[in-house]
mmCIF file of C-alpha atoms in Angstrom:
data_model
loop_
_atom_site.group_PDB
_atom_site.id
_atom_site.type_symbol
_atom_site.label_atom_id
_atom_site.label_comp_id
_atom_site.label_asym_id
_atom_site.label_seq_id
_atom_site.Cartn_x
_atom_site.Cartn_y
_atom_site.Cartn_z
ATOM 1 C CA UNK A 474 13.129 -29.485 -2.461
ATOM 2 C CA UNK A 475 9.289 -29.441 -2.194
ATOM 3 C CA UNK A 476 7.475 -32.721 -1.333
ATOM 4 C CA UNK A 477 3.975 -32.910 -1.813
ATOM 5 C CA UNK A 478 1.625 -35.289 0.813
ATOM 6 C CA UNK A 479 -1.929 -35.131 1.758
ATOM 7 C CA UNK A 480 -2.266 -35.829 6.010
ATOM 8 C CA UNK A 481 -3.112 -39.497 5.094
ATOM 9 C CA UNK A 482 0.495 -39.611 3.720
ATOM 10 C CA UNK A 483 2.428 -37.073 5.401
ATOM 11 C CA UNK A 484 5.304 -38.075 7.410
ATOM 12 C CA UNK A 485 4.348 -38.725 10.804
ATOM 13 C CA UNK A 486 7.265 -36.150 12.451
ATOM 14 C CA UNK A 487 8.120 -33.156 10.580
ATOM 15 C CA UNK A 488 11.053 -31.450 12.446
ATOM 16 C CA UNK A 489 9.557 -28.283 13.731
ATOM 17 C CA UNK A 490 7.175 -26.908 11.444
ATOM 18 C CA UNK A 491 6.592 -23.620 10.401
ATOM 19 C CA UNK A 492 3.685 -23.094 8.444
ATOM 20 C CA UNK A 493 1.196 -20.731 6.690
ATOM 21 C CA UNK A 494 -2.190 -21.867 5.431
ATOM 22 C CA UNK A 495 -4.531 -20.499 2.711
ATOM 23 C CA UNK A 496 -5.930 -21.103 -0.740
ATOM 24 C CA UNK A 497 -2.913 -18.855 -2.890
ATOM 25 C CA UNK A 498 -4.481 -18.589 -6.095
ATOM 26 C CA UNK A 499 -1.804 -16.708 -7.733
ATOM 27 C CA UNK A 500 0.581 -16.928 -5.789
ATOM 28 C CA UNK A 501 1.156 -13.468 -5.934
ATOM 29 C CA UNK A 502 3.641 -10.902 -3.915
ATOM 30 C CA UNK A 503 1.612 -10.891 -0.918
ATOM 31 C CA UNK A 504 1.685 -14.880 -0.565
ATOM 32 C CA UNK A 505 5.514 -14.681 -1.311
ATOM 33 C CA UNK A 506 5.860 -12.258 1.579
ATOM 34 C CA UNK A 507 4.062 -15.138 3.643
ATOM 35 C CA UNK A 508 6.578 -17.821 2.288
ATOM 36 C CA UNK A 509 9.608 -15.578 2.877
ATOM 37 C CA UNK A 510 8.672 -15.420 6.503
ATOM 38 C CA UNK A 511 8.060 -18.932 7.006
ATOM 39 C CA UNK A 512 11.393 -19.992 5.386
ATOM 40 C CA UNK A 513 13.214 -17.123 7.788
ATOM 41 C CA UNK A 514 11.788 -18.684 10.697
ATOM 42 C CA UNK A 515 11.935 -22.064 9.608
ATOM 43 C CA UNK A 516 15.953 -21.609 8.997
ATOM 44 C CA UNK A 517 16.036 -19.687 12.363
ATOM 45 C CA UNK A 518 14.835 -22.616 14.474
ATOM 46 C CA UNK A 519 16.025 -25.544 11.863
ATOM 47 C CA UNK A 520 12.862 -26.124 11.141
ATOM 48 C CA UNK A 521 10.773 -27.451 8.365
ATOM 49 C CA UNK A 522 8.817 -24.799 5.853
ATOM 50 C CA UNK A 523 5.595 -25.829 5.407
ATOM 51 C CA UNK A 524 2.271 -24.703 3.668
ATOM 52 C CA UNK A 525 -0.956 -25.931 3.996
ATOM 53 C CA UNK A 526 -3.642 -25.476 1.301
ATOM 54 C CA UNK A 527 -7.199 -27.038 -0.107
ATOM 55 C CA UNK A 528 -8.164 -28.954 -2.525
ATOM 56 C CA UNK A 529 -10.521 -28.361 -4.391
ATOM 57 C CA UNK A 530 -11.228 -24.669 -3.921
ATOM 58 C CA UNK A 531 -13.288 -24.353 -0.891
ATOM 59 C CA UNK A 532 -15.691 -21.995 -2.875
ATOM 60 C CA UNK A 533 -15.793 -25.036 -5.306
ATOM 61 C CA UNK A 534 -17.680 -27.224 -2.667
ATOM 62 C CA UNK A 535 -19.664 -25.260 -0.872
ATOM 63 C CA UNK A 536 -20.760 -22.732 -3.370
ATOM 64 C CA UNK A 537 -19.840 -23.397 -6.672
ATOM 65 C CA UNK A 538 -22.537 -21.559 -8.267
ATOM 66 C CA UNK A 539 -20.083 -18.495 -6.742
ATOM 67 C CA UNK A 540 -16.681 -19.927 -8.206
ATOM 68 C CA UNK A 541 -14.601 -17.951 -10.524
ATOM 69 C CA UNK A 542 -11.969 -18.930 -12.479
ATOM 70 C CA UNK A 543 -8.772 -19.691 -10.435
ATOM 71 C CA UNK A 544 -5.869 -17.570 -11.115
ATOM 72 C CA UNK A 545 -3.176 -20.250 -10.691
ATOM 73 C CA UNK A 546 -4.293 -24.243 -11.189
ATOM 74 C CA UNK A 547 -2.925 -26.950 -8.397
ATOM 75 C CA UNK A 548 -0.457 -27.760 -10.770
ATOM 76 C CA UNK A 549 0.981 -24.276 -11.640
ATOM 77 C CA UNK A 550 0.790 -23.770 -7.872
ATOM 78 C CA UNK A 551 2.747 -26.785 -6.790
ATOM 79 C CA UNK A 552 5.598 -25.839 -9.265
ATOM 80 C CA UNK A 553 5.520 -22.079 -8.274
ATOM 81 C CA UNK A 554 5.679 -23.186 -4.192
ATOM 82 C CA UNK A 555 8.873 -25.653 -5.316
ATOM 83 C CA UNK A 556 10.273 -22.230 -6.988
ATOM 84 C CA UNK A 557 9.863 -20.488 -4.002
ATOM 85 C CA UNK A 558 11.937 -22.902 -2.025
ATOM 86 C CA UNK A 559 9.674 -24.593 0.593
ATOM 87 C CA UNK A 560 9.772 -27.278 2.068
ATOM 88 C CA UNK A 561 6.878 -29.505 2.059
ATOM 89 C CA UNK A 562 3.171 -28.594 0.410
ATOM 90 C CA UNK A 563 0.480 -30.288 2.097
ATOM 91 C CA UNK A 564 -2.766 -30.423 0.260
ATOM 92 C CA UNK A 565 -5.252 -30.823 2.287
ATOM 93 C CA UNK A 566 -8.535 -32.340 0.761
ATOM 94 C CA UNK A 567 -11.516 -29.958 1.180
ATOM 95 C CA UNK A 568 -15.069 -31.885 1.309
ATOM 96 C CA UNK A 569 -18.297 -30.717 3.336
ATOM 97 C CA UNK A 570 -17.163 -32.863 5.757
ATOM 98 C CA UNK A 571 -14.247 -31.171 6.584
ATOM 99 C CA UNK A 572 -15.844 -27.774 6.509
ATOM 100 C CA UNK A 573 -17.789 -28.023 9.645
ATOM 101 C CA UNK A 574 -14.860 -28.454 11.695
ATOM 102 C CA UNK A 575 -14.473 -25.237 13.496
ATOM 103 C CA UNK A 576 -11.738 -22.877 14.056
ATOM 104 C CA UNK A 577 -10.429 -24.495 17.641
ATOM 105 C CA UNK A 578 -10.729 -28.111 16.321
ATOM 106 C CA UNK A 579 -8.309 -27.600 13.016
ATOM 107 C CA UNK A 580 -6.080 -25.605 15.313
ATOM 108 C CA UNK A 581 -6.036 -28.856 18.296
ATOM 109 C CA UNK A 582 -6.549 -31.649 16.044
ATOM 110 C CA UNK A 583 -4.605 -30.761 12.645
ATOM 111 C CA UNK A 584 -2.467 -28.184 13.703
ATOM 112 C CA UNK A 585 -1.141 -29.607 17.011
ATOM 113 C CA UNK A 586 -1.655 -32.721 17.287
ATOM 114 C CA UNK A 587 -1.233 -34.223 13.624
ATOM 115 C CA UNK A 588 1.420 -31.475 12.706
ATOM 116 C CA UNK A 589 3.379 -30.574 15.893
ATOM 117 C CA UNK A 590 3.526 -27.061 14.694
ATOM 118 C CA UNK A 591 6.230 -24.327 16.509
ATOM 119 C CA UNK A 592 5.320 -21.418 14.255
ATOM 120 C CA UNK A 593 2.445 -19.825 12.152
ATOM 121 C CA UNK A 594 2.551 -17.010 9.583
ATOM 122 C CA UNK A 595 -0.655 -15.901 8.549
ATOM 123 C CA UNK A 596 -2.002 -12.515 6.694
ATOM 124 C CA UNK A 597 -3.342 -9.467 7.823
ATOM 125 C CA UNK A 598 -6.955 -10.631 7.140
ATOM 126 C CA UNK A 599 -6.650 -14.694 7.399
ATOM 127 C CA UNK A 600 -9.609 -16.255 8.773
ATOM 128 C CA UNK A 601 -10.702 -20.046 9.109
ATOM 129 C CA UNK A 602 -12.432 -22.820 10.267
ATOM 130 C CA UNK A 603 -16.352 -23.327 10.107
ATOM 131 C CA UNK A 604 -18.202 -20.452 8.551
ATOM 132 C CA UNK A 605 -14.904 -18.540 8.651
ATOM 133 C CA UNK A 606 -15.335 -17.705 12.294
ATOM 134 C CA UNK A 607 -11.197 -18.325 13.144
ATOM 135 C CA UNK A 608 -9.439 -15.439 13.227
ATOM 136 C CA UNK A 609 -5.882 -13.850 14.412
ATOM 137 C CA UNK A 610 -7.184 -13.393 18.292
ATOM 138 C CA UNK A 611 -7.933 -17.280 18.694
ATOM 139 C CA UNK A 612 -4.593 -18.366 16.935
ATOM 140 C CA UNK A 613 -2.832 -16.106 19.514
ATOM 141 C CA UNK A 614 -5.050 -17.793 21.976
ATOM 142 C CA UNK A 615 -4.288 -21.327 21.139
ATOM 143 C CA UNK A 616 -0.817 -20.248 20.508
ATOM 144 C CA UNK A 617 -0.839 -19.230 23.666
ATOM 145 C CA UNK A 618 -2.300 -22.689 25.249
ATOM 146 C CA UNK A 619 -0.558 -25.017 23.227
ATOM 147 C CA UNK A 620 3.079 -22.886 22.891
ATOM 148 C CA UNK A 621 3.483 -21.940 19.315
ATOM 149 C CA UNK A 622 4.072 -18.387 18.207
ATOM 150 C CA UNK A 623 2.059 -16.364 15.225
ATOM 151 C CA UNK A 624 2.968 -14.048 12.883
ATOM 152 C CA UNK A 625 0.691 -11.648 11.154
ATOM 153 C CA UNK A 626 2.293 -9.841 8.259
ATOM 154 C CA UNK A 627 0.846 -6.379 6.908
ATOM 155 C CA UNK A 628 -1.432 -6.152 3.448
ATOM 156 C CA UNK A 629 1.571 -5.819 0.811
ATOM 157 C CA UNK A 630 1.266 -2.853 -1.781
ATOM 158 C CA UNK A 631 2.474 -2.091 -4.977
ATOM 159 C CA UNK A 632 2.234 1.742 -5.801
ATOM 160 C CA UNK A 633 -0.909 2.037 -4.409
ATOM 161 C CA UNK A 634 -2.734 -1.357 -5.599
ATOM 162 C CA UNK A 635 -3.283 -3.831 -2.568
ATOM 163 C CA UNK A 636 -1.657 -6.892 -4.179
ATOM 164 C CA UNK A 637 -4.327 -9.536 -3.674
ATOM 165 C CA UNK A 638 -6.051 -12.155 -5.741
ATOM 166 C CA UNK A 639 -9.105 -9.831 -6.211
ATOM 167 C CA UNK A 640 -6.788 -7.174 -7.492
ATOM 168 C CA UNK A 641 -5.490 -9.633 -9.952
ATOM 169 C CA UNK A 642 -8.320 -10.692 -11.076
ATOM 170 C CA UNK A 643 -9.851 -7.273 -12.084
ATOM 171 C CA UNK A 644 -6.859 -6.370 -13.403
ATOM 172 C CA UNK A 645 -6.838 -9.213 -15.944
ATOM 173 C CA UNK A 646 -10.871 -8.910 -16.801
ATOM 174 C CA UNK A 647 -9.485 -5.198 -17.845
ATOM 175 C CA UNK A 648 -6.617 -6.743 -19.996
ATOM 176 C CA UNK A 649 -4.160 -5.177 -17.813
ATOM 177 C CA UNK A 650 -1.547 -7.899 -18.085
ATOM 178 C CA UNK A 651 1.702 -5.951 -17.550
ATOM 179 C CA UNK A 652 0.216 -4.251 -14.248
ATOM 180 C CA UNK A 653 -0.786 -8.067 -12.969
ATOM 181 C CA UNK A 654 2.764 -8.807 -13.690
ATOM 182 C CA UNK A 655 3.822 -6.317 -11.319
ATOM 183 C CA UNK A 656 1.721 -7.968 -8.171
ATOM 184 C CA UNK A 657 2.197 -11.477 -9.316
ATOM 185 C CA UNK A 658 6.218 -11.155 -9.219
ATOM 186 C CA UNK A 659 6.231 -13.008 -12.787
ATOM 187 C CA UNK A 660 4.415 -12.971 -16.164
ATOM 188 C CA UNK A 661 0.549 -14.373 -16.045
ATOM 189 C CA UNK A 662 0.323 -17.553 -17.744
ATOM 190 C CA UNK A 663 -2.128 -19.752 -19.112
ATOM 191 C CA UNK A 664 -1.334 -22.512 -20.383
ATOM 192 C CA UNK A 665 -2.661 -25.918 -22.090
ATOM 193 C CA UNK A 666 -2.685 -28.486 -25.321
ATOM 194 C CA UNK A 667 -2.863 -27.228 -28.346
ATOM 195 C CA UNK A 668 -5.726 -28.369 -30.870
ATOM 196 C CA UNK A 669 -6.443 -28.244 -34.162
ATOM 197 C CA UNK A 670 -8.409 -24.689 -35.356
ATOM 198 C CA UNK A 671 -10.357 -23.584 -38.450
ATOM 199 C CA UNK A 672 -7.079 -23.418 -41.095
ATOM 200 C CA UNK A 673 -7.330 -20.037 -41.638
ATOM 201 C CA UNK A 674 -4.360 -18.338 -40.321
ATOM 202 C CA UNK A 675 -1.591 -19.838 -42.816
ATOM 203 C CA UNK A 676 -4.201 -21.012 -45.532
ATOM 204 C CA UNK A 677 -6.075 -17.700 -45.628
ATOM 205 C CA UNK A 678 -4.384 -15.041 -43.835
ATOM 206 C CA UNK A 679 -0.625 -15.877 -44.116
ATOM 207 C CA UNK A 680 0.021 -16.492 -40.134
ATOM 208 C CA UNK A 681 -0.055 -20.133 -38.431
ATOM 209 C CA UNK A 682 -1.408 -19.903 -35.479
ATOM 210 C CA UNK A 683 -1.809 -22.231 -32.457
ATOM 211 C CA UNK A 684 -5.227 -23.128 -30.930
ATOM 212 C CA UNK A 685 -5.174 -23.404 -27.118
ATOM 213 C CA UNK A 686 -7.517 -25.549 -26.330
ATOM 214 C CA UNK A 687 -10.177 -23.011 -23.173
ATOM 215 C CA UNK A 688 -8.598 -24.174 -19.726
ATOM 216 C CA UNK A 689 -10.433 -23.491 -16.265
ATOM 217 C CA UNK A 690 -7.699 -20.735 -16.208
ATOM 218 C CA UNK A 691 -9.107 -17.152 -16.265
ATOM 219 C CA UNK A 692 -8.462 -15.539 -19.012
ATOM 220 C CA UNK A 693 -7.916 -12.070 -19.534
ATOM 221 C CA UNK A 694 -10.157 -9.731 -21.470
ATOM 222 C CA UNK A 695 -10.271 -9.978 -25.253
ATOM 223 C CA UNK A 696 -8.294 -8.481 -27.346
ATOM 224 C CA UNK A 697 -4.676 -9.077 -28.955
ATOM 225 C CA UNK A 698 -1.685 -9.417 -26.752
ATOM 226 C CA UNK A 699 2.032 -9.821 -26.882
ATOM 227 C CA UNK A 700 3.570 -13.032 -25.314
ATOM 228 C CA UNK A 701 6.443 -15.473 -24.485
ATOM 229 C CA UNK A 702 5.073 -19.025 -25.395
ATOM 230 C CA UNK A 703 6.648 -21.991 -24.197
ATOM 231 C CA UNK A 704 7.374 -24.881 -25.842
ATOM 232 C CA UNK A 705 8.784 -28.120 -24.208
ATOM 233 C CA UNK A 706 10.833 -26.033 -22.202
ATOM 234 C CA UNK A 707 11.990 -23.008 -24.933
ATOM 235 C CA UNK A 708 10.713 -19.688 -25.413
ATOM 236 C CA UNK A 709 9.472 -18.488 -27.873
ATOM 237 C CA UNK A 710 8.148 -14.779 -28.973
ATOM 238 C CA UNK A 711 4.431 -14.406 -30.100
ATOM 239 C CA UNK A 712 1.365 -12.653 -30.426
ATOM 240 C CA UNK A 713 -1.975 -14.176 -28.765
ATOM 241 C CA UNK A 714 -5.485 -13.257 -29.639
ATOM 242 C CA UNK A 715 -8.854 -13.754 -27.538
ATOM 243 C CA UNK A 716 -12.040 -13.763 -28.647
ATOM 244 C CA UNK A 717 -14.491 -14.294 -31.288
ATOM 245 C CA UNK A 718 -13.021 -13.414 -34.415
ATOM 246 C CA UNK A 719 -15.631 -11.252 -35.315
ATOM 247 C CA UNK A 720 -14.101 -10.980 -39.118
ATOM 248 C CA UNK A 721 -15.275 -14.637 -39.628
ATOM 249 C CA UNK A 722 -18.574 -14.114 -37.410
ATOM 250 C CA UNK A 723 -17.764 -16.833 -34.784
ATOM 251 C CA UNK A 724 -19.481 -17.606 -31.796
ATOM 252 C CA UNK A 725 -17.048 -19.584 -30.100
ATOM 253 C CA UNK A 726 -14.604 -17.916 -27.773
ATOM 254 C CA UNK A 727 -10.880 -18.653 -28.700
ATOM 255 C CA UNK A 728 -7.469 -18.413 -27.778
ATOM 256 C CA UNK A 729 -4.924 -18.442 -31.109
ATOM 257 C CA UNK A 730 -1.054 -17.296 -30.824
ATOM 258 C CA UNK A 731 1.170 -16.633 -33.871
ATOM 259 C CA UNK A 732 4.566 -17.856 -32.777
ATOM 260 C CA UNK A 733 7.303 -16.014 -34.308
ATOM 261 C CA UNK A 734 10.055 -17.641 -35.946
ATOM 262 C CA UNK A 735 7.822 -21.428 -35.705
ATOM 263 C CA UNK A 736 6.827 -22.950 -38.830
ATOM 264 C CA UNK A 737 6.432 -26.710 -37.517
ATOM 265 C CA UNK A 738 2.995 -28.254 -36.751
ATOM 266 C CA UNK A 739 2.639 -28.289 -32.444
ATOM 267 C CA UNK A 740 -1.043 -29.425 -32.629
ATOM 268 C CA UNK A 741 -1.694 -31.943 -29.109
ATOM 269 C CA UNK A 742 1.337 -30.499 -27.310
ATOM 270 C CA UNK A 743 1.591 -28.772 -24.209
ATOM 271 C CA UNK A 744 2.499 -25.272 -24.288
ATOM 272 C CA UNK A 745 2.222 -22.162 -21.774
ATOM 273 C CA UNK A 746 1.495 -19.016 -22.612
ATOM 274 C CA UNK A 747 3.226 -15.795 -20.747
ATOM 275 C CA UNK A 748 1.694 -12.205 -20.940
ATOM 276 C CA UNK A 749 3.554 -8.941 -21.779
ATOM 277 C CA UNK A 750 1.621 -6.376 -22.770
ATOM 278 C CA UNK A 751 -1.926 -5.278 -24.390
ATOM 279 C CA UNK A 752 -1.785 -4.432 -27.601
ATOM 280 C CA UNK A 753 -4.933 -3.588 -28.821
ATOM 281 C CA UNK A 754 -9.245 -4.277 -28.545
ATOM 282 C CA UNK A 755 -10.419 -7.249 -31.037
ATOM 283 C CA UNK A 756 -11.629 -5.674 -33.806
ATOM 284 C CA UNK A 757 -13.740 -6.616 -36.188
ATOM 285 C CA UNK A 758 -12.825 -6.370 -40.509
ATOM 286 C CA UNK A 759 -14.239 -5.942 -43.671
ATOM 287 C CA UNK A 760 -12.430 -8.805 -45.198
ATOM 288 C CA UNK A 761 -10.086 -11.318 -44.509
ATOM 289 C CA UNK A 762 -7.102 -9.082 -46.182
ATOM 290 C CA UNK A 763 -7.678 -6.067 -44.124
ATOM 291 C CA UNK A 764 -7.021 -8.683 -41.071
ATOM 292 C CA UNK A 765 -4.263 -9.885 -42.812
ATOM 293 C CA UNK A 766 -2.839 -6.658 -42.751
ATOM 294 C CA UNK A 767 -3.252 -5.782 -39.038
ATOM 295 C CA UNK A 768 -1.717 -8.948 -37.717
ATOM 296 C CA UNK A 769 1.044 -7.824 -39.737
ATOM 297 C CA UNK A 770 1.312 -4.225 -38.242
ATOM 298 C CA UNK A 771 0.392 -6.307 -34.881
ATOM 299 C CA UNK A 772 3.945 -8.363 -35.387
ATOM 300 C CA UNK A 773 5.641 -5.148 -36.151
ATOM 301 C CA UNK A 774 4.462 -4.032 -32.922
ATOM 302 C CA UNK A 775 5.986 -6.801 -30.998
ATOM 303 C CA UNK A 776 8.998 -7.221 -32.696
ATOM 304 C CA UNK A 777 9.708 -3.611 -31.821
ATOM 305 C CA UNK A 778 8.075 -4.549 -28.091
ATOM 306 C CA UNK A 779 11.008 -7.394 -28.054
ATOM 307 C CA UNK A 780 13.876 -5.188 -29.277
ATOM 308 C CA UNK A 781 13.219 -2.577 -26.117
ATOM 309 C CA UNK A 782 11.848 -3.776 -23.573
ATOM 310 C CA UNK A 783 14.055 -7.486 -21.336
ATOM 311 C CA UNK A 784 11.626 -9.863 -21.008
ATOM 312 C CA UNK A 785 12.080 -14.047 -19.536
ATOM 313 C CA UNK A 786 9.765 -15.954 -18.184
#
């Protein structure tokens, strides 16, 4: 079980922690290496597995001119951490404030003193504190001084691709979304309520389709997709297109899914969207038929996507 606190409302003993401490967007295979290790050690020592991350994104405060979309939300990444089977998730609250304290001081003051910690497990590049000047030599240091141990665990790799958040991310601008499945360790999501469109995909080209409503969520590049959508906790099979629909001349980016096999009206629920597989570039048609007639060559594709390849979410 996962408990959630901020260090105002953590518990004032944890039994000997074990932690790891970044900002996981994604959550991806190289942060699940991190967790793996901390629950190990934690169940080696009966301790408690902990990890510590920010809130907001640090990049958010101090540069947020910089800021790109996050990969995971906080919310996706609290349930994903609970998944994963840790312990406790302490959010710690990022502000300027907080950012000038410097590598020693959150090791002493938040690390030892307000946290009691036995064990660290970091990654192969981790750095911290003010102006990122903390780094794997003064952890051992002050692991040294104040008797905890640290663990530094090697860049993960799948194939050849570094799995990291930057990977990811370029990936998914190049509408890669079964290769970002492969780092990530699931299927991307995006997810959000779904709004009212334009009334053209049952009234005019035959195919309901939802309207996601644009999260903070990146989104991957345009084009059409096949998905898994979920709906108040079933799955569904789908097709999702972003972009502009250039056949109608909009100027609006927008995210629409045709849910196969769902007639019923889901406008202002929640639903969550998982990627597959590309299909195909957004294209732009003569007429509203021609479209018509792709999306139904595009379900043909995905039905026959469904019937060979084992997908869940």
């Amino acid at each position: 079980m996962t408990y959630v606190y901020t260090l105002d409302t953590l518990p004032e003993k944890l039994r000997n922690p074990v932690a790891t401490i970044g900002n996981f967007d994604g959550v991806h295979k190289g942060h699940q290496t991190l967790f793996k290790k901390v629950i190990e050690r934690a169940s080696d020592i009966n301790g408690t597995s902990l990890v510590i991350t920010f809130d907001p994104h640090p990049i958010k405060v101090m540069s947020p001119d910089r800021l790109k979309p996050l990969i995971t939300g906080l919310e996706q990444k609290k349930e994903l951490v609970t998944n994963l089977g840790l312990d406790v998730l302490l959010l710690i609250q990022f502000t300027r404030e907080f950012a000038t304290i410097s590598a020693r001081e959150f090791v002493k003051v938040i690390l030892v003193d307000r946290l009691g910690i036995k064990e660290i497990v970091v990654g192969y590049d981790y750095a911290f504190g003010h102006n990122r000047k903390g780094n794997i030599e003064i952890l051992q240091e002050m692991g040294r001084k104040f008797d905890f141990t640290v663990h530094q665990i090697s860049p993960v790799f799948v194939g050849e691709t570094l799995v990291s958040s930057t990977s990811i991310r370029g990936l998914l601008l190049e509408g890669k979304v079964s290769e970002v499945n492969q780092l990530l360790g699931r299927q991307y999501q995006i997810r959000g309520e779904v709004i009212k469109g334009k009334s053209r995909g049952d009234a005019l080209l035959g195919y309901p389709t939802a309207n996601l409503q644009l999260t903070d969520g990146l989104i991957p590049k345009r084009g059409v997709y096949v998905v898994l959508v979920e709906i108040g906790g079933k799955l569904y099979q789908g097709l999702t297109n972003i972009g502009f629909n250039p056949t109608f001349n909009d100027q609006c980016l927008s995210i629409e899914t045709h849910i196969l096999g769902l007639s019923r009206n889901i406008v202002e629920q929640k639903i969550r969207i998982n990627f597959l597989t590309r299909l195909r570039d957004e294209i732009a048609f003569a007429s509203p038929e021609e479209l018509s007639q792709q999306i139904s060559r595009d379900i043909k594709a995905a039905q026959e996507f469904f019937r060979t390849v084992k997908t869940s979410a």
